[in-house]
Coordinates of N, CA and C in Angstrom, one line a residue:
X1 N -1.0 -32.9 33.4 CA -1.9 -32.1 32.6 C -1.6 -32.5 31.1
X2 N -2.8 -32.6 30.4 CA -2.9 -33.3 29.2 C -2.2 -32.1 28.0
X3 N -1.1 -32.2 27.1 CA -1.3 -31.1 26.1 C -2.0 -31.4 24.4
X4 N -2.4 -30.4 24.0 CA -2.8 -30.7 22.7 C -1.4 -29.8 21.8
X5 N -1.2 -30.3 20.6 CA -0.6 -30.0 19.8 C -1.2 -30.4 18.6
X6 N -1.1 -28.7 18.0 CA -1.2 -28.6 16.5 C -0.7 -28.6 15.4
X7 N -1.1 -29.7 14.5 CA 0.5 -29.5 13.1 C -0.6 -28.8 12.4
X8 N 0.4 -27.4 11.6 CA 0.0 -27.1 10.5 C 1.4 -26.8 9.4
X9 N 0.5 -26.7 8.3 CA 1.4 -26.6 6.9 C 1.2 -25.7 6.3
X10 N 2.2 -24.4 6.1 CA 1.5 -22.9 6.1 C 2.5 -22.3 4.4
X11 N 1.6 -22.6 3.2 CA 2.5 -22.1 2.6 C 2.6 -20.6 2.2
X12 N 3.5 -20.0 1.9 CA 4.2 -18.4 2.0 C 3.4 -17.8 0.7
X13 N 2.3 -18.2 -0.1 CA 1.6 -17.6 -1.0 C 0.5 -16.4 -0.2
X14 N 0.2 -17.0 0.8 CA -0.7 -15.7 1.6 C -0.9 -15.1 0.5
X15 N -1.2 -13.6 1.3 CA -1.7 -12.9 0.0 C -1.2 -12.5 -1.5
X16 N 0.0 -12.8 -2.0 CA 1.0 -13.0 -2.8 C 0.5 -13.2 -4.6
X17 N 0.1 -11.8 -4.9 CA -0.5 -11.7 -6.3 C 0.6 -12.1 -7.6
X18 N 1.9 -12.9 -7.3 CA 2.4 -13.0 -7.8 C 2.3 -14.6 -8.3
X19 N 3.1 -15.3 -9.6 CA 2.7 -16.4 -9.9 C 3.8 -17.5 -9.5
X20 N 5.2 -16.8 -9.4 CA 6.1 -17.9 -9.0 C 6.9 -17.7 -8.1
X21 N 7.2 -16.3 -7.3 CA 7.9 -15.8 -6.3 C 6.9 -16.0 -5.2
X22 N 7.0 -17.4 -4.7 CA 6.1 -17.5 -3.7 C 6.7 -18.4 -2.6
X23 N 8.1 -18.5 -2.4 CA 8.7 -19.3 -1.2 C 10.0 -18.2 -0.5
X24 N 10.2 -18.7 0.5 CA 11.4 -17.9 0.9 C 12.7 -18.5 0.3
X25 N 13.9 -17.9 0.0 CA 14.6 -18.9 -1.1 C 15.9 -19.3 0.0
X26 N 16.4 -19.8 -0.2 CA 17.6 -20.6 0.8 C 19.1 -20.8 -0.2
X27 N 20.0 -20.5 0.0 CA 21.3 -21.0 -0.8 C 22.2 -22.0 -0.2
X28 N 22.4 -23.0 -1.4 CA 23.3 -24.2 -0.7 C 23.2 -24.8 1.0
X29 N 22.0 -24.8 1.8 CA 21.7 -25.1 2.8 C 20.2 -24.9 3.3
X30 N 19.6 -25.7 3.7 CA 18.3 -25.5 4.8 C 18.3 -26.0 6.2
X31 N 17.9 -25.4 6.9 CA 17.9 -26.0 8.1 C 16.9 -26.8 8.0
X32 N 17.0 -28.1 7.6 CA 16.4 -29.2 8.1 C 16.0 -29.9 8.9
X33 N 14.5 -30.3 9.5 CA 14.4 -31.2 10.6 C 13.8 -30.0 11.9
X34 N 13.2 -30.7 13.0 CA 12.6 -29.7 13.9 C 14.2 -29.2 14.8
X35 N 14.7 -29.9 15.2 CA 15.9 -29.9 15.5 C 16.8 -28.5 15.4
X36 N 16.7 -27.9 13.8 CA 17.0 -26.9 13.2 C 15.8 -25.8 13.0
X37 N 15.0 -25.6 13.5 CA 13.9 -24.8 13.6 C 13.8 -23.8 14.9
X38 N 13.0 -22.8 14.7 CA 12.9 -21.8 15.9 C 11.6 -22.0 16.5
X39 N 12.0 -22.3 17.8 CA 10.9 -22.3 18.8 C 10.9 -21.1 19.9
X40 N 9.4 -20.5 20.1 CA 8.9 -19.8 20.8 C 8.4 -20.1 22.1
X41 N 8.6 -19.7 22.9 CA 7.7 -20.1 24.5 C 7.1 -18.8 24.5
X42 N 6.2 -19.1 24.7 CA 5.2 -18.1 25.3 C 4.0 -18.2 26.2
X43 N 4.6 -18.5 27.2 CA 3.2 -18.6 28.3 C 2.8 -21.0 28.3
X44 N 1.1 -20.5 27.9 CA 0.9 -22.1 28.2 C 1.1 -22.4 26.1
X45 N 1.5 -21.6 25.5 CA 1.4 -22.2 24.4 C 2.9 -21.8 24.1
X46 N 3.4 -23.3 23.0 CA 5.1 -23.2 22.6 C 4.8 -23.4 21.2
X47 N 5.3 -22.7 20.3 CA 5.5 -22.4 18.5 C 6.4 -22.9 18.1
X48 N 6.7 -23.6 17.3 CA 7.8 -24.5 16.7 C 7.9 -24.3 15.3
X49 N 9.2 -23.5 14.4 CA 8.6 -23.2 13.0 C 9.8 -24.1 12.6
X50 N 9.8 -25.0 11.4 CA 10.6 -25.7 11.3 C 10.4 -26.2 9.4
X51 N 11.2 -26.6 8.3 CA 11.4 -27.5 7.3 C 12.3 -28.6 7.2
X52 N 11.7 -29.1 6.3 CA 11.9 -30.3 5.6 C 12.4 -30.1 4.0
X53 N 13.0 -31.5 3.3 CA 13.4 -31.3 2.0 C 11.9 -31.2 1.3
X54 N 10.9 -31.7 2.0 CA 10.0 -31.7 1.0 C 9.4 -30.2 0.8
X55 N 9.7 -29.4 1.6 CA 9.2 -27.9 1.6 C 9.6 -27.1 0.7
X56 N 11.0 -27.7 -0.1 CA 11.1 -27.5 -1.6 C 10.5 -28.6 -2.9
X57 N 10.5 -29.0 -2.9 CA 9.5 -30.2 -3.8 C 8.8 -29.5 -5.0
X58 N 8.8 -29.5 -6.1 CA 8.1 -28.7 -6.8 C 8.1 -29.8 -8.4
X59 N 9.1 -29.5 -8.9 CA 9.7 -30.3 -10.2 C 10.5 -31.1 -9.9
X60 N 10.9 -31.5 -8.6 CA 12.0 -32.3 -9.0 C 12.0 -32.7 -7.2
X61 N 12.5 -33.7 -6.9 CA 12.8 -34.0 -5.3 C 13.5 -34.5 -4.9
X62 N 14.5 -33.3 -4.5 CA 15.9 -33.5 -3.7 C 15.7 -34.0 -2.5
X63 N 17.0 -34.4 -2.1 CA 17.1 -34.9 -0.9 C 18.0 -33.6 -0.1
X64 N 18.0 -34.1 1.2 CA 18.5 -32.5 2.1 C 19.9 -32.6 1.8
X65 N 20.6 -33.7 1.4 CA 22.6 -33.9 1.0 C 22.3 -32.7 -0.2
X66 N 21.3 -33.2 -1.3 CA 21.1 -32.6 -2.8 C 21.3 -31.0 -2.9
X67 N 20.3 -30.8 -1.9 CA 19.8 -29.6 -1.7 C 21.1 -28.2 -1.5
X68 N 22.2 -29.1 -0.7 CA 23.5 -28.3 -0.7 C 24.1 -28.0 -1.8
X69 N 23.7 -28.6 -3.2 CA 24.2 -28.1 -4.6 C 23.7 -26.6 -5.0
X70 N 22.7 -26.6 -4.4 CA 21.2 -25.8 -5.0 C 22.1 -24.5 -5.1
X71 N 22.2 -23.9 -5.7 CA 22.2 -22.0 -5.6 C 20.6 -21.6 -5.3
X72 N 19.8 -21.9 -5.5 CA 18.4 -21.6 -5.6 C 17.6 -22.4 -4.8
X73 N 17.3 -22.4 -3.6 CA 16.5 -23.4 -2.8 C 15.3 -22.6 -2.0
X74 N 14.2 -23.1 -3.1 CA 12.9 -22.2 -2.6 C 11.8 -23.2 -1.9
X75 N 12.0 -22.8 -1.0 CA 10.8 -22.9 0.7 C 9.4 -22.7 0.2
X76 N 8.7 -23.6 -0.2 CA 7.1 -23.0 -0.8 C 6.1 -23.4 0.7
X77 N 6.8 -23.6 1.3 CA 5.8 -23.8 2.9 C 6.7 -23.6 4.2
X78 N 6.1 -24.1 5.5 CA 6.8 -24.0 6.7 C 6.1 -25.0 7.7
X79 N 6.7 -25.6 8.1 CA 5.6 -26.1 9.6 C 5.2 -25.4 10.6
X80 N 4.2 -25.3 10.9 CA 4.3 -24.8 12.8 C 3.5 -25.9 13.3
X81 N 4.2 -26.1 14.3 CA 3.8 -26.8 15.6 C 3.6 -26.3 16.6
X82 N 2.2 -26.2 17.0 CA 1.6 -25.2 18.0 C 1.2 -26.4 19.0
X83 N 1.9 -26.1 20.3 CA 1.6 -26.5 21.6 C 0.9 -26.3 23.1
X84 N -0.1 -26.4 23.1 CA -1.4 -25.5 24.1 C -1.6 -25.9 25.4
X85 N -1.3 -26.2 26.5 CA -1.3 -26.7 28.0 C -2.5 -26.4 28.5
X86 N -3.0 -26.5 29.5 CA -3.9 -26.2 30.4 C -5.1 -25.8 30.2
X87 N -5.6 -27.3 29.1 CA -7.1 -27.2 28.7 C -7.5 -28.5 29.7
X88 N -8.7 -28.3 29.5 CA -10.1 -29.7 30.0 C -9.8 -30.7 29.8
X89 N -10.3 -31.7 29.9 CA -10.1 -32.8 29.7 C -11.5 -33.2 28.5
X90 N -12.3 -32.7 29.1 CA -13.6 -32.8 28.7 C -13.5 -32.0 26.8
X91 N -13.1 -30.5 27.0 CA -12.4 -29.7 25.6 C -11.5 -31.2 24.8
X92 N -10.7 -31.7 24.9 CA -10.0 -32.2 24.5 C -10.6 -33.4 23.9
X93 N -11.5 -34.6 25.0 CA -11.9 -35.3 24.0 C -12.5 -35.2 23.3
X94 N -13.5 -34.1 23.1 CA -14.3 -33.2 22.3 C -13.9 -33.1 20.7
X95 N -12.7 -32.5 21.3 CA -11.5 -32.0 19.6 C -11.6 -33.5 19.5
X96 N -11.3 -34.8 19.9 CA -10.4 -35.9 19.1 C -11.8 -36.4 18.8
X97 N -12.7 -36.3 19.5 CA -14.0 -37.4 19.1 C -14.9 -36.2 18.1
X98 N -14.7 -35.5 17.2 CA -15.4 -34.5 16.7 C -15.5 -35.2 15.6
X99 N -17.0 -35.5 15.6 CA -18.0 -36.0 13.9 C -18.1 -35.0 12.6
X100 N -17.1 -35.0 11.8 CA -17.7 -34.1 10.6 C -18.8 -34.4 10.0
X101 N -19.1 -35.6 10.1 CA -20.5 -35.8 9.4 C -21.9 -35.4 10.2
X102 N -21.8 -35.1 10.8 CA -23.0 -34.5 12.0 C -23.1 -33.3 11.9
X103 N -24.2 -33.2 11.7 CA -24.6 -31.5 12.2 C -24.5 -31.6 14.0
X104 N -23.7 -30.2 14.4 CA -23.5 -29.8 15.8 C -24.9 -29.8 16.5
X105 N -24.7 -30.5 17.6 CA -25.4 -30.7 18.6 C -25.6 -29.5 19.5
X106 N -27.2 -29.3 19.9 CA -27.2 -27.7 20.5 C -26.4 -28.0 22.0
X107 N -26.3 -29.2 22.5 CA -25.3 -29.5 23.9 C -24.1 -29.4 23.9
X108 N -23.6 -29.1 22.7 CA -22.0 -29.3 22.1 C -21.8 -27.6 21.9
X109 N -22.9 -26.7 22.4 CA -22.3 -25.6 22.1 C -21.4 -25.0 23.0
X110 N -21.4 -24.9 24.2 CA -20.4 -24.9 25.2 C -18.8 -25.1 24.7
X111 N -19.0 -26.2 24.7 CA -17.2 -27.1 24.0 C -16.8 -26.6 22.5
X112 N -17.9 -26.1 21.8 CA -17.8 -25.7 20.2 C -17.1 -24.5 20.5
X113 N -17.8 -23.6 20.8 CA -17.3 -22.2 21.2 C -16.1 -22.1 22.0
X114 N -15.7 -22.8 22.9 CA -14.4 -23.2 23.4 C -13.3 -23.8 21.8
X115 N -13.8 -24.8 21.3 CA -12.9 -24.7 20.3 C -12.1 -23.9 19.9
X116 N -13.6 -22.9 19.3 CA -12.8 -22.2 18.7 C -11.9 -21.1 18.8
X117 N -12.4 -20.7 20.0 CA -11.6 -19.8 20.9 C -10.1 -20.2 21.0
X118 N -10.2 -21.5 21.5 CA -8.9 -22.3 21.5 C -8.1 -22.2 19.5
X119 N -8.9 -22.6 18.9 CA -8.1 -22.7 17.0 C -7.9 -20.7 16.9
X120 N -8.1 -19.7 17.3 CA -8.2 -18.5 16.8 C -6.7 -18.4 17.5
X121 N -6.7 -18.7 18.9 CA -5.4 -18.5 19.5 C -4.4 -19.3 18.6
X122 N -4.3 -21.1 18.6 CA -3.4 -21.5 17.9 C -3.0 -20.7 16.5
X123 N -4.1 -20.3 15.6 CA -4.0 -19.8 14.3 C -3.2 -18.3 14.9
X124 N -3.7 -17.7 15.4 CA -2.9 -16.1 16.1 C -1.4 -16.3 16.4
X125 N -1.0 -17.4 17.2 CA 0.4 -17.7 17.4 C 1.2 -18.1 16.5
X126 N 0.7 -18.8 15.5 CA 1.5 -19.6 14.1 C 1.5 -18.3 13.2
X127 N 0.8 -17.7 12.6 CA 0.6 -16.6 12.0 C 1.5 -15.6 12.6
X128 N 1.6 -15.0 13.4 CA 2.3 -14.0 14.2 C 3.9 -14.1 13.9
X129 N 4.2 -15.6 14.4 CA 5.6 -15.9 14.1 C 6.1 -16.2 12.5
X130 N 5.0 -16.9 11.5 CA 5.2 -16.9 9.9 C 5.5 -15.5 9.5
X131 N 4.7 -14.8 10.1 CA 4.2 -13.3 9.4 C 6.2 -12.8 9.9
X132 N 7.0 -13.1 10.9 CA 8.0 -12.2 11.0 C 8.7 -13.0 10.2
X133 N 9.1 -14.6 9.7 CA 9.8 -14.7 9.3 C 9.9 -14.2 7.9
X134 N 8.7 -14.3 7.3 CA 8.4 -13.7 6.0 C 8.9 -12.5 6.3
X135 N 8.7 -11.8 7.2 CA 9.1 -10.1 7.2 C 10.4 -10.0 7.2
X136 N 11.6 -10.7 7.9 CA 12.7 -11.0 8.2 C 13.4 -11.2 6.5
X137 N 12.7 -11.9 6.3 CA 13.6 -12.6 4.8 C 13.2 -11.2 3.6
X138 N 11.8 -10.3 4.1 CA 11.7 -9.1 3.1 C 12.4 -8.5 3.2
X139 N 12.6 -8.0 4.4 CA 13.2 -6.6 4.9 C 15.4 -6.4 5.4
X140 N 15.8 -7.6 5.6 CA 16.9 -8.0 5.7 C 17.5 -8.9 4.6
X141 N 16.5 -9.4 3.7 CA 17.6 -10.1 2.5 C 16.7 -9.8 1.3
X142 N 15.6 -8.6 1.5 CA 15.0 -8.2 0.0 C 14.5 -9.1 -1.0
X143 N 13.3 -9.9 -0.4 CA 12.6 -11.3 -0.6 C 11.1 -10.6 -0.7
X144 N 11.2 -9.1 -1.7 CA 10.3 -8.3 -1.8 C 9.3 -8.9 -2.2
X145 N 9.2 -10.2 -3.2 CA 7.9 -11.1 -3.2 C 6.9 -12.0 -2.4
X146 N 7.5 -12.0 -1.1 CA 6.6 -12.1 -0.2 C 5.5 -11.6 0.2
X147 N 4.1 -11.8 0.9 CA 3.9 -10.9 2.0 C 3.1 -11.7 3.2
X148 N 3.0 -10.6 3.7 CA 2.5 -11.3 5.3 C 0.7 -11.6 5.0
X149 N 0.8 -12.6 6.1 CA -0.9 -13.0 6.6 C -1.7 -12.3 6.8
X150 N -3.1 -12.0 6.8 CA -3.9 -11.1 7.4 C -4.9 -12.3 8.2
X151 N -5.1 -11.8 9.5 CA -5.9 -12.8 9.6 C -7.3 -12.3 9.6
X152 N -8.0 -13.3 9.5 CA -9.6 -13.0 9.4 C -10.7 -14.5 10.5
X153 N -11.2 -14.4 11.4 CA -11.2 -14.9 12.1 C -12.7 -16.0 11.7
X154 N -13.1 -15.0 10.6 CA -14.2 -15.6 9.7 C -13.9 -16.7 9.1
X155 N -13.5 -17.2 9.1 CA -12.8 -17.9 7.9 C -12.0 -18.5 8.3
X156 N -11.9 -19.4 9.8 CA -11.4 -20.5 10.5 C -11.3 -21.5 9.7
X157 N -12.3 -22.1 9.4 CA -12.5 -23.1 8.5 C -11.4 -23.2 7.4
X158 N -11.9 -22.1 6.6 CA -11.0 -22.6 5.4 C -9.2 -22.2 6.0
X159 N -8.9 -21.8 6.9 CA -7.3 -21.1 7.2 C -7.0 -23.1 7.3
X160 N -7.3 -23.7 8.1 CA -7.2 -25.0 9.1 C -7.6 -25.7 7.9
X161 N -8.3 -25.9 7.4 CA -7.7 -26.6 5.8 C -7.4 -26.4 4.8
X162 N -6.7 -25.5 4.8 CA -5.4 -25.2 3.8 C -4.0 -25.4 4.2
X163 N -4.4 -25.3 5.6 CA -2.9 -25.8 6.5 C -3.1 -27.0 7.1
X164 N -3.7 -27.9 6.0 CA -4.0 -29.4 6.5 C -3.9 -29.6 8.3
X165 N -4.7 -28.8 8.9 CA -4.6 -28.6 10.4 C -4.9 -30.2 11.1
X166 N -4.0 -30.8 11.8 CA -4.2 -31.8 12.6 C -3.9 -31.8 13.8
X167 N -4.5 -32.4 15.1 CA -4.0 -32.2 16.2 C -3.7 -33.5 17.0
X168 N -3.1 -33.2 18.0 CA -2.5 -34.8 18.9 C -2.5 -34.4 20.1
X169 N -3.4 -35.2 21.5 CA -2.9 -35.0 22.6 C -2.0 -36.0 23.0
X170 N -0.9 -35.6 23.8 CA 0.0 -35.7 24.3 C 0.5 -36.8 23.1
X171 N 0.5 -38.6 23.0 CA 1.1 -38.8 22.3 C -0.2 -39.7 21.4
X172 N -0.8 -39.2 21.5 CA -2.5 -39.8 21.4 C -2.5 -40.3 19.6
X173 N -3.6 -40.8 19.3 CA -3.4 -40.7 17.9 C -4.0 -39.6 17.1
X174 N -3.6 -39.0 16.0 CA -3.3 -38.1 15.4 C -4.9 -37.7 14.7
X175 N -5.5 -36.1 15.0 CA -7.0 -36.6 14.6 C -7.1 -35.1 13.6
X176 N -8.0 -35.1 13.2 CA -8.0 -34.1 12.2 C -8.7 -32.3 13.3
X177 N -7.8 -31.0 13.0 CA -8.1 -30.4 13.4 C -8.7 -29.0 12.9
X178 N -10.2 -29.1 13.1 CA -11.0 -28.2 12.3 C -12.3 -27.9 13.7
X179 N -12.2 -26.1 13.8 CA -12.8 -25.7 14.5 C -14.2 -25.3 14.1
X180 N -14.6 -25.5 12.8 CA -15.6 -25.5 12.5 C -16.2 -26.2 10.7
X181 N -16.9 -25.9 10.6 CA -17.8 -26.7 9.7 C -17.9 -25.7 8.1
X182 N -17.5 -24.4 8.6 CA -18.2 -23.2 8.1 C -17.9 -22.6 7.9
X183 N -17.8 -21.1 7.2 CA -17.0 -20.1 7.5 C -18.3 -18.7 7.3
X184 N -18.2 -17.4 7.9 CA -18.8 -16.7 8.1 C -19.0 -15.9 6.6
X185 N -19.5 -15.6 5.8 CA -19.5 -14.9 4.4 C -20.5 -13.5 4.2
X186 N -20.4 -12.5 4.4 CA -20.7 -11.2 4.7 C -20.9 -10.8 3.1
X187 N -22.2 -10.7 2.9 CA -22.5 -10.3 1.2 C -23.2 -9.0 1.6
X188 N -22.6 -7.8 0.7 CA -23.1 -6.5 0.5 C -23.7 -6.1 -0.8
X189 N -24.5 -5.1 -1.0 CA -24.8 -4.6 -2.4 C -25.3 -3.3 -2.2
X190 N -24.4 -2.3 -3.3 CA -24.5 -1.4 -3.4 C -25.8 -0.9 -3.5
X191 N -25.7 0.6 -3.5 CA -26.9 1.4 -3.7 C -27.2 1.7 -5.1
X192 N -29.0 1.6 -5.1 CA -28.7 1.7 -6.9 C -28.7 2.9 -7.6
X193 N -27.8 4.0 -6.7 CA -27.6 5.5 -7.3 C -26.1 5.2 -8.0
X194 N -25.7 3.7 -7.7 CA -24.6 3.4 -8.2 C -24.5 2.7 -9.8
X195 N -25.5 2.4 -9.8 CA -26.3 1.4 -10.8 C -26.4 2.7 -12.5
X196 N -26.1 1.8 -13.4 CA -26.5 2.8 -14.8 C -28.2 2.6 -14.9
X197 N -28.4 3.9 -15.2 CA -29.9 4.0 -15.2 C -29.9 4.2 -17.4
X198 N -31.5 4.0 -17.4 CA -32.1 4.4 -18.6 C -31.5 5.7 -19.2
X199 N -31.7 6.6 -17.7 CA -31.7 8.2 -18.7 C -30.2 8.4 -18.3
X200 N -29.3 8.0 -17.8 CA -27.9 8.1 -17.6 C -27.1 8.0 -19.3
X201 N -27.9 7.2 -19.9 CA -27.2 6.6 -21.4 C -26.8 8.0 -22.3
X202 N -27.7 8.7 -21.9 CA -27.3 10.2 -23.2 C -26.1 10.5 -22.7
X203 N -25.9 10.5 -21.2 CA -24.3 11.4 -20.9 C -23.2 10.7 -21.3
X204 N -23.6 9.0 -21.0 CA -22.4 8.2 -21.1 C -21.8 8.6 -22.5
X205 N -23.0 8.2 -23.5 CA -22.7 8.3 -24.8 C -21.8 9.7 -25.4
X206 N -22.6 10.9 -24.7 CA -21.9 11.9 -25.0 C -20.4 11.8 -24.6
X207 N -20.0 11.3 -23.5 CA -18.6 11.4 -23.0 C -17.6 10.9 -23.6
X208 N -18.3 9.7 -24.0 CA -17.3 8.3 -24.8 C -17.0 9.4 -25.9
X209 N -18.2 10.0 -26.6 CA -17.5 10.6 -27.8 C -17.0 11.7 -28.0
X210 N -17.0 12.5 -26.7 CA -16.2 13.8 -26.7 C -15.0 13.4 -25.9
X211 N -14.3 14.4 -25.6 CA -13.2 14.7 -25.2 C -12.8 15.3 -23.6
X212 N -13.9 15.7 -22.8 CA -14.1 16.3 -21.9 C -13.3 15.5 -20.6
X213 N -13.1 15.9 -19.9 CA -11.8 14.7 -18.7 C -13.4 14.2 -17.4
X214 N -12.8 13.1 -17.0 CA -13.9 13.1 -15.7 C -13.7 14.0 -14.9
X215 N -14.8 14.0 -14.0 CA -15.1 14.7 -13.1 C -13.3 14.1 -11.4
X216 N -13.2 15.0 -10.9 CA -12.0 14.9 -10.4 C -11.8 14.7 -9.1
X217 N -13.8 15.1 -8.3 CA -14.1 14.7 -7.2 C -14.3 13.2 -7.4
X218 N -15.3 13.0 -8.2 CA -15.5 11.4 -8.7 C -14.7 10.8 -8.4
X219 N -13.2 10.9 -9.5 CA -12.4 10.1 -9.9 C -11.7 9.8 -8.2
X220 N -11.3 10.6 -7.1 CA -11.0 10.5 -5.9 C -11.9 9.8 -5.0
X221 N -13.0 10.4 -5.3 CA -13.6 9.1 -4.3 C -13.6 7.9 -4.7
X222 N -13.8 7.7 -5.9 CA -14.0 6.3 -6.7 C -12.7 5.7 -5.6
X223 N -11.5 6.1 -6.3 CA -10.0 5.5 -5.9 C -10.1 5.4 -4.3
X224 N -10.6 6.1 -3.8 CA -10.0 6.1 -2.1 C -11.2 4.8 -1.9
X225 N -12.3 5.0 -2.5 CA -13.2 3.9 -2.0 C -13.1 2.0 -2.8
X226 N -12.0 2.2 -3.5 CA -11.0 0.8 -4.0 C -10.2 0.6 -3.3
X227 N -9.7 1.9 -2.8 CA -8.2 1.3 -1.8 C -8.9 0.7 -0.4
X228 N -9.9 1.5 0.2 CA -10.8 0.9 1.0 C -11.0 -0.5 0.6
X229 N -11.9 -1.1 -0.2 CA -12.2 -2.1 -0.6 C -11.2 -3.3 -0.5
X230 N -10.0 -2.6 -0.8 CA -8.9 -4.0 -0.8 C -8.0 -3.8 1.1
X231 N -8.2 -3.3 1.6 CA -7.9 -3.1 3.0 C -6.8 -2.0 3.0
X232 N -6.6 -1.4 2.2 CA -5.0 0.2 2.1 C -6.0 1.3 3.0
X233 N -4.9 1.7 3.5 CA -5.7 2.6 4.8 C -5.5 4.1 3.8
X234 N -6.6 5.0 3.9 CA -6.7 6.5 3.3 C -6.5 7.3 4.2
X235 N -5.6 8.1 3.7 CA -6.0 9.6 4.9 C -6.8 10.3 4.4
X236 N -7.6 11.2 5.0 CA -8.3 12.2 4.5 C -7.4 13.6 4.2
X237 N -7.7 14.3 3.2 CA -7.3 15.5 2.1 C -8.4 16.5 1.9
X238 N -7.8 17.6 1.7 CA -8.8 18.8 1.6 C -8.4 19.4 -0.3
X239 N -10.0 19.0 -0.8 CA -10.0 19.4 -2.1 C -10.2 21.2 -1.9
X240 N -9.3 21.8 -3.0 CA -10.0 23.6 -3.3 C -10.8 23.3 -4.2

């Protein structure tokens, strides 16, 4: 039975509103090489998280001897190697003979949709195991600048190239791996009771120039419906 394997390149910025605490940091040692990495078995798919010297690379590019000087050795990425068994034969040539320059064939929808079924799993198992290491290095060595993945399944496309996604069967040659073309983009627009109207302008005006506090239901909903907005879960509360 034929396997496919996935390389991807996952760097630790995820959601990370920060500008330079963005690797996991390492002192005077990395485990270097796959050899030195943690692998997962799980079923027909095996996870492989693993670095290299170039996973610190930034200003300057040590070698893995160098790197044992370091007091400071920051990880700005990770590999995973996702390994998948007991696909088709037919799924697979599919993945290696896939035309980006083509628009998808309505015959190709069968095998498309398999794809991606197949890239949501790979992306689910790489993410799953990034997401603890990252958690591991927060919560056990206070690497508070981290954070974890969210996944969004919309947005295959751009996850798989950003993690320069490539795939290989068995020892096959090495082909580029992208489950889709596209990504799904969900545009809303508010109601226009939200909107500044014409006759709204006298109150604005008046408020700017007085002194009066906002309103305190307002100001609650506003906030609970920002924390909504950015994904923070609200409880509900009882105003007197």
């Amino acid at each position: 039975m034929q396997k496919l394997t996935v390389f991807l390149k996952i760097p630790f910025d995820s959601e990370s509103t920060t500008d330079s605490h963005t690797a996991i940091a390492f002192t005077h040692w990395l485990p270097v090489g796959r050899d030195h990495g943690i692998l997962i078995e799980d079923g027909d798919t095996r996870v492989l998280l693993w670095f290299d010297e170039k996973c610190t690379w930034w200003g300057s590019q040590p070698t893995a001897d160098e790197l044992k000087k370091y007091v400071n050795i920051d990880t700005r990425y990770v590999y995973a190697d996702i390994q998948v068994s007991g696909l088709g034969a037919d799924l697979l040539e599919y993945m290696q003979a896939r035309d980006f320059s083509k628009q998808l064939d309505k015959d190709d929808d069968p095998l498309q949709l398999e794809y991606s079924r197949i890239a949501q799993g790979v992306l689910t198992s790489a993410i799953h195991r990034v997401n603890r290491l990252i958690s591991f290095a927060r919560s056990y060595k206070g690497q508070y600048w981290l954070s974890e993945y969210k996944i969004d399944f919309d947005r295959l496309r751009n996850y798989f190239s950003i993690f320069e996604g490539r795939g290989q069967i068995d020892i096959g040659p090495i082909f580029r791996f992208q489950p889709s073309q596209t990504d799904v983009i969900y545009v809303t627009t508010e109601g226009e009771d939200r909107y500044v109207t014409e006759s709204d302008w006298p109150a604005f005006r008046e408020f700017v120039i007085g002194g009066s506090k906002p309103q305190l239901i307002g100001e609650l909903l506003a906030g609970s419906e920002h924390l909504l907005s950015i994904g923070v879960s609200v409880q509900p509360s009882h105003l007197e």
